[in-house]
Tab-separated table of C-alpha atoms and ligand atoms in Angstrom:
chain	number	residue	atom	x	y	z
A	1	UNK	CA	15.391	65.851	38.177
A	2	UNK	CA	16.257	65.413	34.726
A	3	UNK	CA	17.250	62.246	33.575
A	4	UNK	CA	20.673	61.808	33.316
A	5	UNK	CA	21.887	58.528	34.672
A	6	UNK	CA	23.006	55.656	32.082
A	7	UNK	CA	19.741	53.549	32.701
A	8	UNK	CA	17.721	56.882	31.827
A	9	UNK	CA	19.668	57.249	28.793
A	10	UNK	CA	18.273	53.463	28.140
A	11	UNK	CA	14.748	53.431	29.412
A	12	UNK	CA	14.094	56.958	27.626
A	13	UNK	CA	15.287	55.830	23.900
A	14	UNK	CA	12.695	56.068	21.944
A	15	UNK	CA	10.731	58.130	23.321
A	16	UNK	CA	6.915	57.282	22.590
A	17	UNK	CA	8.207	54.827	20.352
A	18	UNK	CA	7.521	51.893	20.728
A	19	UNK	CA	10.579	49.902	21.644
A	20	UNK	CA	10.537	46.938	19.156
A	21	UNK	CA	9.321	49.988	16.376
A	22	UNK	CA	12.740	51.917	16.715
A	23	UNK	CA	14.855	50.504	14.639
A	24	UNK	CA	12.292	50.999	11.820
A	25	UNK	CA	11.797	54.685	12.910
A	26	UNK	CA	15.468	54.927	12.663
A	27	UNK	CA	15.927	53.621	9.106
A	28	UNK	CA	12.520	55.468	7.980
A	29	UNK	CA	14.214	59.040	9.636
A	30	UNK	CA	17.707	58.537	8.124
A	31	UNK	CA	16.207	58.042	4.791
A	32	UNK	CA	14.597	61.521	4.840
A	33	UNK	CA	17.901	62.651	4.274
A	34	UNK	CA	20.420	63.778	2.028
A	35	UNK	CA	23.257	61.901	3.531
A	36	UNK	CA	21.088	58.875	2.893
A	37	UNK	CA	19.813	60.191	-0.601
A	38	UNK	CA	16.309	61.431	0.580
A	39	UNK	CA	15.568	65.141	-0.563
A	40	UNK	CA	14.793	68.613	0.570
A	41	UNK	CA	11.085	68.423	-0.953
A	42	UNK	CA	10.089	65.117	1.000
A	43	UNK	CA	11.656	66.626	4.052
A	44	UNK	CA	9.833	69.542	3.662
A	45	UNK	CA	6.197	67.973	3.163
A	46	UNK	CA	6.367	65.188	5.962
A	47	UNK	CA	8.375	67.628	8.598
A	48	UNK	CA	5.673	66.399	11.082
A	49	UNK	CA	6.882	63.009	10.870
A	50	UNK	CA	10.379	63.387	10.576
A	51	UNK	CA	11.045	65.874	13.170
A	52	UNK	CA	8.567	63.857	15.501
A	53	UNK	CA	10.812	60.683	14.705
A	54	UNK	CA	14.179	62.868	15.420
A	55	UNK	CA	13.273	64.200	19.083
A	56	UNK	CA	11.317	60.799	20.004
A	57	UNK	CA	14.865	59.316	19.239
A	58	UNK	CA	17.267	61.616	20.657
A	59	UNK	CA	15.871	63.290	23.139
A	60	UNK	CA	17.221	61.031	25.978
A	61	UNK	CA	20.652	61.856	24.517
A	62	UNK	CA	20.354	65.314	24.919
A	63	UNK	CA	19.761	65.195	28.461
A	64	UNK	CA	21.797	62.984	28.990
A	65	UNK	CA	24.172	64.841	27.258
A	66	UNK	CA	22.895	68.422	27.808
A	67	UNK	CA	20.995	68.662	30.376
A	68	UNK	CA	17.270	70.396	30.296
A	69	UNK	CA	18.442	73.038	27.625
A	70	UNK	CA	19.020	71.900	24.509
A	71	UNK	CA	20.787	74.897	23.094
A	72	UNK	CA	24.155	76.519	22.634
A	73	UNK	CA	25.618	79.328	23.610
A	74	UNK	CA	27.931	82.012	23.259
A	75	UNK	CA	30.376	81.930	26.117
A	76	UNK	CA	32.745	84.291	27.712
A	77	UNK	CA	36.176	83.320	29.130
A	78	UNK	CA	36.036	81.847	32.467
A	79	UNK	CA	32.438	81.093	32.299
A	80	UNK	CA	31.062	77.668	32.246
A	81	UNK	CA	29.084	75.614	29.882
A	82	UNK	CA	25.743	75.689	31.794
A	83	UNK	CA	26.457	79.578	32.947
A	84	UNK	CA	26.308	80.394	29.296
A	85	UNK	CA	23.344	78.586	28.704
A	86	UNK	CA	21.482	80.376	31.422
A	87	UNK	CA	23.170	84.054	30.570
A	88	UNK	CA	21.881	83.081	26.675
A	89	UNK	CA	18.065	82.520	28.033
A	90	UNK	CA	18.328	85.641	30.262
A	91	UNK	CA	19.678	87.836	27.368
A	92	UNK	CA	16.636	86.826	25.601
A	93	UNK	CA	14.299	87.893	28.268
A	94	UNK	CA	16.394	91.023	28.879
A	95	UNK	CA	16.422	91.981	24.748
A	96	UNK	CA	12.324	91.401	24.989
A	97	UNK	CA	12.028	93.505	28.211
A	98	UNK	CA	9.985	90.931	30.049
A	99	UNK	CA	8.144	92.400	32.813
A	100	UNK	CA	6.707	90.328	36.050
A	101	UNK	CA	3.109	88.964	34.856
A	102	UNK	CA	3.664	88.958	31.140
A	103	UNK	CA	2.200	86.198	29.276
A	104	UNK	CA	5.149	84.880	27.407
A	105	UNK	CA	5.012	82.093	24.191
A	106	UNK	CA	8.489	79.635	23.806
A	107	UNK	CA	7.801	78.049	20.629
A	108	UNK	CA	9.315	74.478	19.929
A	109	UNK	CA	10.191	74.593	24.158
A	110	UNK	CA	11.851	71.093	24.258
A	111	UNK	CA	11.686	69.894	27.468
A	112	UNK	CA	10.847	73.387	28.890
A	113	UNK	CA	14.841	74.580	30.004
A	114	UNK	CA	14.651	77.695	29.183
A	115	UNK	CA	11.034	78.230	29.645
A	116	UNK	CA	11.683	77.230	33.454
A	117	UNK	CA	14.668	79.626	33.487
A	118	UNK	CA	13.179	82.544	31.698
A	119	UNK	CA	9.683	82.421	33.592
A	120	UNK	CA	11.805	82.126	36.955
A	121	UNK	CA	14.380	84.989	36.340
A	122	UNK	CA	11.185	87.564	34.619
A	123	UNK	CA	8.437	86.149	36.627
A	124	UNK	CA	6.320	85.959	33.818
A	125	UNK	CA	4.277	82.891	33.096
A	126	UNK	CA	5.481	81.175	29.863
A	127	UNK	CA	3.722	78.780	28.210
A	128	UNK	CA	5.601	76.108	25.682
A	129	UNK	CA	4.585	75.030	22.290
A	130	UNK	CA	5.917	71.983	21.561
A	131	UNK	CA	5.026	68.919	18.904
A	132	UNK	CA	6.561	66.149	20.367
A	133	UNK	CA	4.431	64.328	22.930
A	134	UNK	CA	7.572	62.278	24.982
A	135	UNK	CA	9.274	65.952	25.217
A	136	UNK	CA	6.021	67.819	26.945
A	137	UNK	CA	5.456	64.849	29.502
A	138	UNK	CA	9.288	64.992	30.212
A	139	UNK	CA	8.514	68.653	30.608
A	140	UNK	CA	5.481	68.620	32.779
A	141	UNK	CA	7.699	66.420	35.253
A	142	UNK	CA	10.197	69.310	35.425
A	143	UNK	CA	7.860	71.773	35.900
A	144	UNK	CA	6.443	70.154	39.091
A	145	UNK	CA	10.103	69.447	40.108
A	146	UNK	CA	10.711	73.296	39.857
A	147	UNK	CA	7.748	74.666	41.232
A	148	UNK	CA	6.774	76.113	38.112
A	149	UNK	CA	3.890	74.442	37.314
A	150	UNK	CA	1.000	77.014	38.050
A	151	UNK	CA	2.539	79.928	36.189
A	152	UNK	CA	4.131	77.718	32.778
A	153	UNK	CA	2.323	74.962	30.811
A	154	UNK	CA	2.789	73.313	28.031
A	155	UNK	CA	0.919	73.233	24.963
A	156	UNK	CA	1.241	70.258	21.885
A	157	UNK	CA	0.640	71.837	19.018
A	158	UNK	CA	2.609	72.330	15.449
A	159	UNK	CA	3.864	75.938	15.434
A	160	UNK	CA	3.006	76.003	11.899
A	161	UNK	CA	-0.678	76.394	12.960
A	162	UNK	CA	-1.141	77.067	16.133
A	163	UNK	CA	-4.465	76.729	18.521
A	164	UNK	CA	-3.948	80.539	19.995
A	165	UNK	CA	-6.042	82.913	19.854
A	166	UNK	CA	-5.104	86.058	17.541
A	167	UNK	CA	-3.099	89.088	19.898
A	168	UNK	CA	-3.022	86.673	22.850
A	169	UNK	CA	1.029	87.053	24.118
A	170	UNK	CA	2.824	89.567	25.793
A	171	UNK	CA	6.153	88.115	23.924
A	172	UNK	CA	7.232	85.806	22.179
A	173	UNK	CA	10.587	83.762	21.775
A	174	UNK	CA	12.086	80.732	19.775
A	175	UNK	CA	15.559	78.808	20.431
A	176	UNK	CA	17.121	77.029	18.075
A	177	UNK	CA	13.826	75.710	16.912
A	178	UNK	CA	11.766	77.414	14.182
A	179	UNK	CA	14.849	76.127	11.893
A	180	UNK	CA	12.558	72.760	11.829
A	181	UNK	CA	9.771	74.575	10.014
A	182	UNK	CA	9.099	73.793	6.092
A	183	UNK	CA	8.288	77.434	5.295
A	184	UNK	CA	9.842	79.866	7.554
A	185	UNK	CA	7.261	82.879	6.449
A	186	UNK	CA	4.946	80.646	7.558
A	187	UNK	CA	5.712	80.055	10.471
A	188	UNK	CA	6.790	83.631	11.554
A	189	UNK	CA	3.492	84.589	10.265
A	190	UNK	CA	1.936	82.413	12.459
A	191	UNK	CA	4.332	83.729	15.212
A	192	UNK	CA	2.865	87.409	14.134
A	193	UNK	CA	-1.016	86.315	14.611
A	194	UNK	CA	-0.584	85.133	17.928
A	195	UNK	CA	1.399	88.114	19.136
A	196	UNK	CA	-0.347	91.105	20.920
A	197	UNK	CA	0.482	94.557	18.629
A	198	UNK	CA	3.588	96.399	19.516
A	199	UNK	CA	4.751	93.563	21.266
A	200	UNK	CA	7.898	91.586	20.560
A	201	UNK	CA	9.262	88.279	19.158
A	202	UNK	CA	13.100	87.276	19.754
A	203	UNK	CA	14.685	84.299	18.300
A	204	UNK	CA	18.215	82.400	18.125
A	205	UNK	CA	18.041	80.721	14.572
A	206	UNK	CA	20.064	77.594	13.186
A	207	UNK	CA	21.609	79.252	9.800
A	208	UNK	CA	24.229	78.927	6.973
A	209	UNK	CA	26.064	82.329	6.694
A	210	UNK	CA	27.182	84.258	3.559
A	211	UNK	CA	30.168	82.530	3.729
A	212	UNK	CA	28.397	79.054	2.251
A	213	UNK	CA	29.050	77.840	-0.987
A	214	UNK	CA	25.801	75.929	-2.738
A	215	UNK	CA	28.881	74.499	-5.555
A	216	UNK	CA	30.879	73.641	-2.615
A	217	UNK	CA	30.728	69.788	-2.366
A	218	UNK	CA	32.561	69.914	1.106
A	219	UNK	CA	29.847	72.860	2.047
A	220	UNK	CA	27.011	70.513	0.983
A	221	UNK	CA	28.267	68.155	3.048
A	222	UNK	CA	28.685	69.762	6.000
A	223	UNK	CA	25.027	71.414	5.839
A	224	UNK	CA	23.491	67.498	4.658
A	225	UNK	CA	25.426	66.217	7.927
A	226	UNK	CA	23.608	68.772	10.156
A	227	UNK	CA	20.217	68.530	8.530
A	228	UNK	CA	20.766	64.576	9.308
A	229	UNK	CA	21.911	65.071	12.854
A	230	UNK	CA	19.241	67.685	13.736
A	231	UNK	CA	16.086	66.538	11.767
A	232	UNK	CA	16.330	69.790	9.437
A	233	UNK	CA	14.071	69.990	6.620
A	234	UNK	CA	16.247	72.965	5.322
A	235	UNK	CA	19.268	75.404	6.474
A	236	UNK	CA	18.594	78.674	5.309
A	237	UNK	CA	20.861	81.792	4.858
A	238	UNK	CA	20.588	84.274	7.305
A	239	UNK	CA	19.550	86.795	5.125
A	240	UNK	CA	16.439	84.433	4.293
A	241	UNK	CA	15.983	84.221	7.825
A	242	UNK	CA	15.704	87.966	8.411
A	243	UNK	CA	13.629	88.747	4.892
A	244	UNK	CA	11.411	85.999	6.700
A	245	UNK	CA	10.628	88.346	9.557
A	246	UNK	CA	9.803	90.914	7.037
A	247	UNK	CA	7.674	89.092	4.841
A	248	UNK	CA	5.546	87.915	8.091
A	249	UNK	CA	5.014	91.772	8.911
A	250	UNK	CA	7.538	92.355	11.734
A	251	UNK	CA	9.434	95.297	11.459
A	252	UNK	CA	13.290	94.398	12.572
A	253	UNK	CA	14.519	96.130	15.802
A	254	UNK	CA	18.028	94.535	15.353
A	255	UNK	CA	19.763	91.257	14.476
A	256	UNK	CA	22.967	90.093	15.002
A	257	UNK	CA	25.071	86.604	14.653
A	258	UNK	CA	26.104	86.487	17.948
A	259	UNK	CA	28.965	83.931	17.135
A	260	UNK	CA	30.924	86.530	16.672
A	261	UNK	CA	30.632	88.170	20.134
A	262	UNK	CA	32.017	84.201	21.677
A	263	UNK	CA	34.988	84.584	23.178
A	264	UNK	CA	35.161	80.918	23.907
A	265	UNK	CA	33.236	79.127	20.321
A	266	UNK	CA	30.213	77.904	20.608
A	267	UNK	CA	31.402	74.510	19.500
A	268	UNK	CA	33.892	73.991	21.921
A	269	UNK	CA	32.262	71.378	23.747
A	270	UNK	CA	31.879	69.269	20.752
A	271	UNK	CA	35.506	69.506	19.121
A	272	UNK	CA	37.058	66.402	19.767
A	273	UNK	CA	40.382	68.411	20.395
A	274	UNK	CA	38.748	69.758	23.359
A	275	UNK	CA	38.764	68.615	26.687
A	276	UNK	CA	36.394	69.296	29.613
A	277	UNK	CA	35.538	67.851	33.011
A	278	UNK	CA	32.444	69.661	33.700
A	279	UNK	CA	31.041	69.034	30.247
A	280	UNK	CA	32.926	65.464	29.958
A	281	UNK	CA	29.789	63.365	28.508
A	282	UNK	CA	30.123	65.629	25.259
A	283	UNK	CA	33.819	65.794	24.643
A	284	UNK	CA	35.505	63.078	22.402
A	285	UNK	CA	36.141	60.578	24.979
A	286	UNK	CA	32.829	61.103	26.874
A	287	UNK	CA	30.929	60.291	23.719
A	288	UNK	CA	33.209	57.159	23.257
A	289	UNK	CA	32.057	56.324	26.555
A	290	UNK	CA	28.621	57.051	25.633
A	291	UNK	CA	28.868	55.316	22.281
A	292	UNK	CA	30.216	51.754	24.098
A	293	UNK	CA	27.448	52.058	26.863
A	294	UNK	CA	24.858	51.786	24.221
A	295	UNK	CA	26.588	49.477	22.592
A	296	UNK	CA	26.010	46.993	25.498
A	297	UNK	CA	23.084	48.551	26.580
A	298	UNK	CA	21.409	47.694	23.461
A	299	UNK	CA	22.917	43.794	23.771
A	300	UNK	CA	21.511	43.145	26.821
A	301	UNK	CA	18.412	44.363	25.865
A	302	UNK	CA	17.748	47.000	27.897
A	303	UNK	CA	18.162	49.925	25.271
A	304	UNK	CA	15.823	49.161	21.999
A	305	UNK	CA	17.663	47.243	18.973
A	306	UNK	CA	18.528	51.161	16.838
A	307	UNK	CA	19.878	53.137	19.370
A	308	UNK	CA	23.346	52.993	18.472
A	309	UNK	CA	22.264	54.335	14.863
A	310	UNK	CA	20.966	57.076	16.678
A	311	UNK	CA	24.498	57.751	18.586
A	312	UNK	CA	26.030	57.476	15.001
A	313	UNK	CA	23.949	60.299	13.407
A	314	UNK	CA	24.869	62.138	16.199
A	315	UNK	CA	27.934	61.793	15.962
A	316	UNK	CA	27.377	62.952	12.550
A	317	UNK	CA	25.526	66.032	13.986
A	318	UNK	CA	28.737	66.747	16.056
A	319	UNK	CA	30.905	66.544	13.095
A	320	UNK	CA	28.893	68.688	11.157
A	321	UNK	CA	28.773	71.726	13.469
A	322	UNK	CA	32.200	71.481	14.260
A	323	UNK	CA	33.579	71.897	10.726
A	324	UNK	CA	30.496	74.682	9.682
A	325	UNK	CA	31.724	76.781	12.806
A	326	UNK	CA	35.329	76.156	11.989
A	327	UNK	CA	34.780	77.100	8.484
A	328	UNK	CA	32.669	80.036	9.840
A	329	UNK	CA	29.505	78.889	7.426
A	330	UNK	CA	27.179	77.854	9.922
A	331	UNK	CA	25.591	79.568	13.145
A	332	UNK	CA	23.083	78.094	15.163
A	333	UNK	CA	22.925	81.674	17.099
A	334	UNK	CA	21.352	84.641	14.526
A	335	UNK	CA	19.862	86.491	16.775
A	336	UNK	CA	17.114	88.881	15.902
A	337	UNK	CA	14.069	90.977	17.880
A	338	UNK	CA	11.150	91.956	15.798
A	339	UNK	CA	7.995	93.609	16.790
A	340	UNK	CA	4.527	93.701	15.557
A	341	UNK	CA	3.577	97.286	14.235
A	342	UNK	CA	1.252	98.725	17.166
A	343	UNK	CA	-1.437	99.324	14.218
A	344	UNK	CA	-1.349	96.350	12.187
A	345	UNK	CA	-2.865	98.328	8.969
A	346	UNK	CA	-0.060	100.833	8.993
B	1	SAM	C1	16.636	71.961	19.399
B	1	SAM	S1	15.100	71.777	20.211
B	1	SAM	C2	15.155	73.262	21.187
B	1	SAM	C3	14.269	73.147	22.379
B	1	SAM	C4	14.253	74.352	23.314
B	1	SAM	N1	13.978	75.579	22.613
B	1	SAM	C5	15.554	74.444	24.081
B	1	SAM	O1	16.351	75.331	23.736
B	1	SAM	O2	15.755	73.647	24.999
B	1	SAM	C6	13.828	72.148	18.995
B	1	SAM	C7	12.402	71.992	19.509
B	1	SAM	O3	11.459	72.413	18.503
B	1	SAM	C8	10.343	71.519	18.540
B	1	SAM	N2	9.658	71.548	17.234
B	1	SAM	C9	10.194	71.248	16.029
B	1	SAM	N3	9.270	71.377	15.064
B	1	SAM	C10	8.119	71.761	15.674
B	1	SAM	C11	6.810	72.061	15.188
B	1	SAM	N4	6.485	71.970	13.896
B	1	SAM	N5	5.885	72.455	16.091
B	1	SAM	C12	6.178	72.557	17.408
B	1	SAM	N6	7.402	72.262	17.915
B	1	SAM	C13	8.364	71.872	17.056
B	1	SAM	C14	10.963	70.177	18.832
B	1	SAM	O4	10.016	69.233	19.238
B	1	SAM	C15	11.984	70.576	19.901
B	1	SAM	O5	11.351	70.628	21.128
């Protein structure tokens, strides 16, 4: 079961922090970034540590909040928030032709949603490459809970150098989680190596679109309030993205911001103009809610001294993506498929 009641919210916080250490990792991880002052450059070379810090501390608010998959969505009218989330995850298995047996790589697998989802619906085995230690223990708990636990594992490891062997997976995705790496050619290259030849890799990337402004202040402060709600290093244009894939050696089957296709935004369950009772802990008033439990969750002791800092940057987070989508210069859904050349000397 994943953890979802209020006293999971409060006994998870933290993560593998240690509780009377959170309040410093909180004030060390919002000093990374540019909301606080910190800069792109330290980001970039202690990524380890700062996305670490971000998913020890917010993890039990995302499933809390989301669930097991933390990703959005695209979503089509009548459908619901968690229907979209699966239909996403089987698109990507469907766009990377998964076939029953394939040895399948989710790198930066969270708590293993999707992995659970994907290796269920393609019965493939998928194994999950994750750095964060709290997230793969929550994740080998699921996977027992599911079943799944003889055909997907979970690997800790920093996708930026990876303990694979070279040509080793059938396919390969990503969602919403290479956007953490400090050199995106590096990591796709690193996504290339471990990929058998002619096979695929598919990902949904976090990205500013050609509709950002650098010498827009209000632009600048949109993309600083994700990067400080997310633990980004970096946004990066989408056409950086997809020159990425190039540079690594991948030759680009198709790619597409799929924001465009929603017929209900993306954002939706984060504008605090919407309402919704099936997604109520992330509307406006569910996050109030939220906000006040940890308030007095934190008082009594039972949620470490920090974690309403967390529920701030959050908050921050939610701001963020809101105004990016509404000003149409962020997407956290460019979707591409690449594959590996079948002769890698061509
Ligand atoms: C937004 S979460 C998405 C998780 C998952 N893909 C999902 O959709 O549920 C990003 C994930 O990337 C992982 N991650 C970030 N940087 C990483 C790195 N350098 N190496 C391995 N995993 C990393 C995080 O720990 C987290 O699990």
């Amino acid at each position: 079961m994943s953890k979802q009641s209020a006293l999971d919210l409060a006994t998870g916080l933290g993560g593998k922090i240690a509780k009377d250490d959170v309040i410093s990792a909180v004030d060390k991880y919002e000093k990374y970034h540019g909301y606080y002052g910190g800069e792109e450059e330290e980001r970039k070379a202690n990524y380890g540590d700062m996305v670490n810090k971000y998913y020890d501390l917010v993890t039990s608010f995302y499933e809390y909040g989301w669930g097991e998959s933390f990703h959005f969505a695209p979503r089509i009218k009548g459908e619901s928030l968690k229907e979209s989330i699966k239909r996403h995850e089987h698109f990507l298995a469907l766009q990377l032709g998964l076939k029953p047996g394939q040895k399948v790589l989710d790198v930066g697998c969270g708590i293993g949603g999707p992995l659970r989802e994907i290796a269920q619906f393609s019965l493939t085995s998928v194994t999950g490459v994750n750095n964060n230690e709290y997230q793969i223990s929550r994740g080998k708990v699921l996977n027992r809970v599911a079943g799944v636990d003889q055909a997907c594992d979970f690997v800790k490891a920093d996708f930026m150098k990876m303990t694979f062997p070279d040509n080793h997976f059938d396919a390969v995705y990503a969602i919403e989680a290479t956007c953490h790496a400090p050199d995106v050619v590096g990591c796709y290259k690193e996504i290339y190596r471990v990929l058998k030849p002619g096979q695929c890799f598919a990902a949904y990337e976090w990205c500013m679109t050609d509709s950002f402004d650098p010498n827009n202040q209000e632009h600048q402060k949109i993309k600083a309030e994700i990067e400080l709600g997310n633990g980004l290093p970096d946004i990066r244009l989408t056409g950086q993205c997809l020159d990425a894939v190039k540079k690594a050696g991948f030759e680009v089957v198709w790619a597409k911001d799929l924001a465009a296709d929603s017929h209900v935004p993306w954002y939706l369950p984060l504008d605090k103009s919407h309402f919704s009772l099936s997604s109520f802990r992330l509307t406006a008033v569910g996050r109030l809610i939220t906000k006040n439990m940890v308030k007095a969750l934190e008082y009594v002791g039972l949620a470490p001294k920090g974690s309403q800092r967390v529920q701030d940057f959050l908050e921050k987070a939610a701001e963020g993506l809101v105004e990016g989508a509404k000003k149409d210069i962020f997407t956290p859904m460019y979707f591409f498929v690449a594959q590996k050349p079948v002769s890698v000397d061509q």
